[in-house]
PDB file of C-alpha atoms in Angstrom:
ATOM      1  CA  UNK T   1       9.572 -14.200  19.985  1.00 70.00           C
ATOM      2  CA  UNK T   2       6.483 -12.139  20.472  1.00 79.00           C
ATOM      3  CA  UNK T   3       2.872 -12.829  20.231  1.00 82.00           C
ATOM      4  CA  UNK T   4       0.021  -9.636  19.639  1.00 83.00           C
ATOM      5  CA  UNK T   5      -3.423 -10.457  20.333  1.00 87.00           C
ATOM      6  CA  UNK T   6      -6.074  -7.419  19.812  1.00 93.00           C
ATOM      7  CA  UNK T   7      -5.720  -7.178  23.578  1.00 97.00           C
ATOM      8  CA  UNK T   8      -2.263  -8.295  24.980  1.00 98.00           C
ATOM      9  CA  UNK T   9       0.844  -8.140  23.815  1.00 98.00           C
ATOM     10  CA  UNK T  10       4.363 -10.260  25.194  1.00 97.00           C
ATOM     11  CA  UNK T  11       7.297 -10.580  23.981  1.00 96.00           C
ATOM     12  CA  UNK T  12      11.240 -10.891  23.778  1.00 97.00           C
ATOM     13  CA  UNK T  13      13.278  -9.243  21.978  1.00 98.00           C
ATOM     14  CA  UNK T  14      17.233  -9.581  20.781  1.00 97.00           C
ATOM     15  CA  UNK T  15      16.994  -5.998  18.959  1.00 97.00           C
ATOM     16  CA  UNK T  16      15.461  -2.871  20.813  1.00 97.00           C
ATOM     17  CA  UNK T  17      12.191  -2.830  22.367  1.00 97.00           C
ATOM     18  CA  UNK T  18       9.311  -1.336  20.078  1.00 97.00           C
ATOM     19  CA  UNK T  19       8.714   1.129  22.919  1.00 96.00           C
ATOM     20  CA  UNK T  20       6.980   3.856  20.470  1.00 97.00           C
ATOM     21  CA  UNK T  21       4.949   1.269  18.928  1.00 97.00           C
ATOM     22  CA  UNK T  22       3.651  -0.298  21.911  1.00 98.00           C
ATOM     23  CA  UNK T  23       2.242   3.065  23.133  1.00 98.00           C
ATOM     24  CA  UNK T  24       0.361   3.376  20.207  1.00 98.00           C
ATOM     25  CA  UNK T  25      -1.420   0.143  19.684  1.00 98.00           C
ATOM     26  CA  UNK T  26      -2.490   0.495  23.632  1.00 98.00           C
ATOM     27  CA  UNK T  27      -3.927   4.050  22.991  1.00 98.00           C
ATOM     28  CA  UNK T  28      -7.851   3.186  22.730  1.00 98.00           C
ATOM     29  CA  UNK T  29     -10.551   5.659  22.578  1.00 98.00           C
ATOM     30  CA  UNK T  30     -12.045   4.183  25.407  1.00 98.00           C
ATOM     31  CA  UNK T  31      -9.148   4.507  27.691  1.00 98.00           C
ATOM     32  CA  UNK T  32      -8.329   7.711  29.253  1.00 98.00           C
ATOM     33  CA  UNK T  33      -5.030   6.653  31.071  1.00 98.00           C
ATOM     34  CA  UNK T  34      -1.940   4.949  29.504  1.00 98.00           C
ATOM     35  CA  UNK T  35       1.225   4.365  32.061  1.00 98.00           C
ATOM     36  CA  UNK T  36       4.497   2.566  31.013  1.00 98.00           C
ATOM     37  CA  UNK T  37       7.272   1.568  32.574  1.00 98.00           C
ATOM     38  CA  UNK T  38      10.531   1.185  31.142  1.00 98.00           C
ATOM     39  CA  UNK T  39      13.266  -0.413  32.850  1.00 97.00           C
ATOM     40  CA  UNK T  40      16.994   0.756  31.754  1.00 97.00           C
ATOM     41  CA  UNK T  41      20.862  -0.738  32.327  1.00 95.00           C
ATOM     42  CA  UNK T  42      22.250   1.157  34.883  1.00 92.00           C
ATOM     43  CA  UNK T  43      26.034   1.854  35.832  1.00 90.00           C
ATOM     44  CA  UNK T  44      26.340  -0.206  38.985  1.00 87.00           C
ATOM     45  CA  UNK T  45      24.613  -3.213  40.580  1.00 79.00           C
ATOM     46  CA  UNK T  46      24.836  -4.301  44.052  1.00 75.00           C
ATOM     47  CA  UNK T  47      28.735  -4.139  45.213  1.00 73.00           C
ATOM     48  CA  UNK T  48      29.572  -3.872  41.432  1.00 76.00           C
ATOM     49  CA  UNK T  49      30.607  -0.389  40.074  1.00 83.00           C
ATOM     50  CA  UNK T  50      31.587   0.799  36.943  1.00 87.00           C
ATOM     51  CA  UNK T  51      28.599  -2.009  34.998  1.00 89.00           C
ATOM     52  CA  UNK T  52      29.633  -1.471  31.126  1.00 90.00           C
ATOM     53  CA  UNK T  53      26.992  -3.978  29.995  1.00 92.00           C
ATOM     54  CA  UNK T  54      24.277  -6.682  30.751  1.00 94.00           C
ATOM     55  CA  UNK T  55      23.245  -9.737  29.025  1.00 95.00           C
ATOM     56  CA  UNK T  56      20.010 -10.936  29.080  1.00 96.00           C
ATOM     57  CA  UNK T  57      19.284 -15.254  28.516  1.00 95.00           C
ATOM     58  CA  UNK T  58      15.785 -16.510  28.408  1.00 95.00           C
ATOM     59  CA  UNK T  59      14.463 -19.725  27.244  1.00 89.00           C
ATOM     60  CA  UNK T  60      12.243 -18.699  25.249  1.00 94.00           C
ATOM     61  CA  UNK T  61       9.023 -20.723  25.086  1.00 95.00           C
ATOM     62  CA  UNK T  62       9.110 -20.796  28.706  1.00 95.00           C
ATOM     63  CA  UNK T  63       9.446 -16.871  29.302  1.00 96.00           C
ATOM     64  CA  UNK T  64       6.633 -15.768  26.879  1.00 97.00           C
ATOM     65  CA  UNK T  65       4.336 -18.595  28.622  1.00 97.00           C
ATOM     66  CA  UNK T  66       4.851 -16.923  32.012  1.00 97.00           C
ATOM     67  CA  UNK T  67       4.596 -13.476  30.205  1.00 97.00           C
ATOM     68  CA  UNK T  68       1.210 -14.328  29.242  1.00 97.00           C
ATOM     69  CA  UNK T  69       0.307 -15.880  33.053  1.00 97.00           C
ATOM     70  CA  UNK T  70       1.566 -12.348  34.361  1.00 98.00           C
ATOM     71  CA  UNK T  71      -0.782 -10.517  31.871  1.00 98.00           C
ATOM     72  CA  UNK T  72      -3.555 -12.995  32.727  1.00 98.00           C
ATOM     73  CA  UNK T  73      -3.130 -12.518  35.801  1.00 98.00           C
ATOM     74  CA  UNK T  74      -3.205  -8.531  35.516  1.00 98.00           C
ATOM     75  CA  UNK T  75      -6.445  -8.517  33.722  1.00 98.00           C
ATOM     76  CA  UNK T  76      -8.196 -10.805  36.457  1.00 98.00           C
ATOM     77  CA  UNK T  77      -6.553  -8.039  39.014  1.00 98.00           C
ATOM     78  CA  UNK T  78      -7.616  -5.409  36.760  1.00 98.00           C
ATOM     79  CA  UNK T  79     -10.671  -6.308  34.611  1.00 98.00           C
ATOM     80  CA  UNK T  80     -11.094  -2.621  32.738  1.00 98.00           C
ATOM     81  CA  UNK T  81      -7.513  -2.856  31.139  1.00 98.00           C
ATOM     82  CA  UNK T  82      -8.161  -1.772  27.329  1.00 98.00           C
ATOM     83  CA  UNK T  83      -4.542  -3.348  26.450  1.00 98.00           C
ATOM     84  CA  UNK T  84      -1.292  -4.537  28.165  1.00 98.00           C
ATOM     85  CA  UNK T  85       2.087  -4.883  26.869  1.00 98.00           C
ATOM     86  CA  UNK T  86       5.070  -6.881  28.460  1.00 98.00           C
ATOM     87  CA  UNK T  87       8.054  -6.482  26.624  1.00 98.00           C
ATOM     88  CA  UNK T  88      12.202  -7.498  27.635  1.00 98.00           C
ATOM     89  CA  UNK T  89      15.436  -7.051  26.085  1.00 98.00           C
ATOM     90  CA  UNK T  90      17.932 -10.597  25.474  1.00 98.00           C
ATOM     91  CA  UNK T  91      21.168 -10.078  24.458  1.00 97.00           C
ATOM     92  CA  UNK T  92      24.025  -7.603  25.160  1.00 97.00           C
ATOM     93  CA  UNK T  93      22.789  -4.234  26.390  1.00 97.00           C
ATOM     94  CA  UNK T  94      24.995  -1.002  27.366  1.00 96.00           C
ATOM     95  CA  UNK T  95      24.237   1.165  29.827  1.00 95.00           C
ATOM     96  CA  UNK T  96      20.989   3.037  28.771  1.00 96.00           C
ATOM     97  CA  UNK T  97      19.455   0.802  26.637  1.00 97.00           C
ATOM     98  CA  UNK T  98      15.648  -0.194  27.552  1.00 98.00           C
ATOM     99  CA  UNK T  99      15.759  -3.623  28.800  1.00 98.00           C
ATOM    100  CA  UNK T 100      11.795  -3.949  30.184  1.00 98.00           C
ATOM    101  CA  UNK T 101       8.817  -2.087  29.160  1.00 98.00           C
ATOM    102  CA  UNK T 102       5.342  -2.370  30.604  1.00 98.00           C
ATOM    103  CA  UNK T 103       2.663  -0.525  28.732  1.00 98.00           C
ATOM    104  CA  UNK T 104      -1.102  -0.724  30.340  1.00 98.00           C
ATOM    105  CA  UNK T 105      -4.110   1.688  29.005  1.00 98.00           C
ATOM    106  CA  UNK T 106      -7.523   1.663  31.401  1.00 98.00           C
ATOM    107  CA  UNK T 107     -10.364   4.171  31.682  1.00 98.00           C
ATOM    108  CA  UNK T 108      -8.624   5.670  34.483  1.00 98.00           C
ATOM    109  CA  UNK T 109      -5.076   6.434  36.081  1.00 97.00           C
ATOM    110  CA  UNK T 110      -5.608   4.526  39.422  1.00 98.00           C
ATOM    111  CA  UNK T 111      -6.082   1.105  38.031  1.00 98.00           C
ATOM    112  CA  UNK T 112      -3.089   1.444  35.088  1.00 98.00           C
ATOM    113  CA  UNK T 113      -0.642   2.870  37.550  1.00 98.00           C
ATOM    114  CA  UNK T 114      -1.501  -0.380  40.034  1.00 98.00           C
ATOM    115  CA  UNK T 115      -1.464  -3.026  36.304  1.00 98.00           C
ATOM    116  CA  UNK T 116       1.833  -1.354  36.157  1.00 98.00           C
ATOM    117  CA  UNK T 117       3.473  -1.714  39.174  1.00 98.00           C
ATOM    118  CA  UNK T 118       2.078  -5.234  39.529  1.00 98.00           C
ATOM    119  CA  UNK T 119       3.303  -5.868  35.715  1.00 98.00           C
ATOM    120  CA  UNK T 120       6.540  -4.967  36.540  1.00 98.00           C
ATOM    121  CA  UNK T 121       6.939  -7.021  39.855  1.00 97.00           C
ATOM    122  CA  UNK T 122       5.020  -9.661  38.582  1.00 97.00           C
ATOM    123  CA  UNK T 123       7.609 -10.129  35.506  1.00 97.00           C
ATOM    124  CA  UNK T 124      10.983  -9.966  37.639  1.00 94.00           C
ATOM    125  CA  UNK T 125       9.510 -12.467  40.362  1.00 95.00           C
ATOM    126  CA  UNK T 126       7.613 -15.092  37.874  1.00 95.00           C
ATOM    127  CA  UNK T 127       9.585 -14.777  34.599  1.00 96.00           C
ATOM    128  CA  UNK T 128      13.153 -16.818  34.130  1.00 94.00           C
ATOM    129  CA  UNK T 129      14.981 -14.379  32.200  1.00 94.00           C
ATOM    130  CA  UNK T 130      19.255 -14.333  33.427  1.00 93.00           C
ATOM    131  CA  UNK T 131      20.765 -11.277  33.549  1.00 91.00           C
ATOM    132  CA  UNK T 132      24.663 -10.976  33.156  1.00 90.00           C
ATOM    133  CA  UNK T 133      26.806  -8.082  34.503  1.00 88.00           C
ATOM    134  CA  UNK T 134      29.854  -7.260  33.220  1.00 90.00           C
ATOM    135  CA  UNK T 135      31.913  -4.197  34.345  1.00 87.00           C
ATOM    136  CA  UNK T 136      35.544  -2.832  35.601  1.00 83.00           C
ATOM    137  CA  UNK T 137      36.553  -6.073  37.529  1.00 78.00           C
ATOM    138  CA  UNK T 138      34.762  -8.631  35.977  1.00 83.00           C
ATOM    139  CA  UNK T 139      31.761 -10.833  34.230  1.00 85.00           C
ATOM    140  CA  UNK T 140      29.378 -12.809  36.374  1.00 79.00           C
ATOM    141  CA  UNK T 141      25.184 -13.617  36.970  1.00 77.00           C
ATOM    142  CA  UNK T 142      23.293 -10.720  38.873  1.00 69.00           C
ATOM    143  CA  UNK T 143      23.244 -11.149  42.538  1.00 59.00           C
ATOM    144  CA  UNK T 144      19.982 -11.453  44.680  1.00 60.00           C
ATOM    145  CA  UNK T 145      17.994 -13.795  42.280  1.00 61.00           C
ATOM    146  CA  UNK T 146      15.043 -15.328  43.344  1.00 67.00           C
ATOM    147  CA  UNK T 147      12.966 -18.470  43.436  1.00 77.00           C
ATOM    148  CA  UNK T 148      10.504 -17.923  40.977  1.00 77.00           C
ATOM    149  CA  UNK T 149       6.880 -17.437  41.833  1.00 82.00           C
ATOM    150  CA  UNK T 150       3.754 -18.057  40.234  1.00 86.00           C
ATOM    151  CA  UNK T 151       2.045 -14.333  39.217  1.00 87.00           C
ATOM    152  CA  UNK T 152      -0.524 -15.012  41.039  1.00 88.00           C
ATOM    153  CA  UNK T 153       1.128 -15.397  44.269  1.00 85.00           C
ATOM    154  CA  UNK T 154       2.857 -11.800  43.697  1.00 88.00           C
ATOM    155  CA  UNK T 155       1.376  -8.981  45.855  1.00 86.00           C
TER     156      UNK T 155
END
């Protein structure tokens, strides 16, 4: 499920990300800087070596509601972001797929770089997706989940 206004865009995803097409629609004219983020699946979590894979779970409705808070949010932070795109992976990954990608363009670097970080935080902390590790010795939930927040209350 994702939703594209002419200014923000949120979504999940069971196929790859549209990384490359994100980056385009956020290039404006008026914007001079354009930073993304992408998080990838790693090898290893905490105490758990050899990861293969990760699933991602998200209810839906829910996630893409809270995706749209966080980008709220970021444009009251931020007021001169041109466009913002908040993007995650469901379903079975492998190590060096994209799971999360942030895309923000602004009229300068100081301000995306700061919608970025803040987009990325702001996702993990308010945002129920599940994330399942499986590797060498066995299948079970990522450790060191959190209560979620409200994006506001991230710093």
């Amino acid at each position: 499920m994702s939703e594209v206004s002419d200014r923000d865009w949120v979504g999940l995803y069971g196929a790859p990300l549209p990384f490359a097409e994100a980056v385009s629609w956020a290039t404006l004219p008026s914007c001079g800087a354009l930073v993304t983020f992408l998080g990838t699946v790693r090898d290893h979590a905490d105490g758990r070596a050899n990861v293969e894979r990760l699933t991602y779970e998200a209810y839906e409705e829910v996630a893409t509601a809270r995706m749209k808070n966080v980008a709220s949010e970021m444009r009251r932070r931020w007021p001169v972001i041109g466009r913002l795109a908040l993007l995650h992976r469901t379903g079975e990954l492998i190590v060096g797929d994209i799971a999360v990608a942030i895309v923000v363009s602004t009229p300068h670097r100081p301000e995306a770089f700061a919608a970025t970080q803040y987009g990325i935080d702001a996702l993990k902390a308010s945002v129920p997706i599940w994330k399942q590790e499986h590797w060498a010795g066995g299948v079970d939930w990522g450790v060191g989940a959190e209560t979620l927040r409200d994006a506001a209350d991230v710093s």
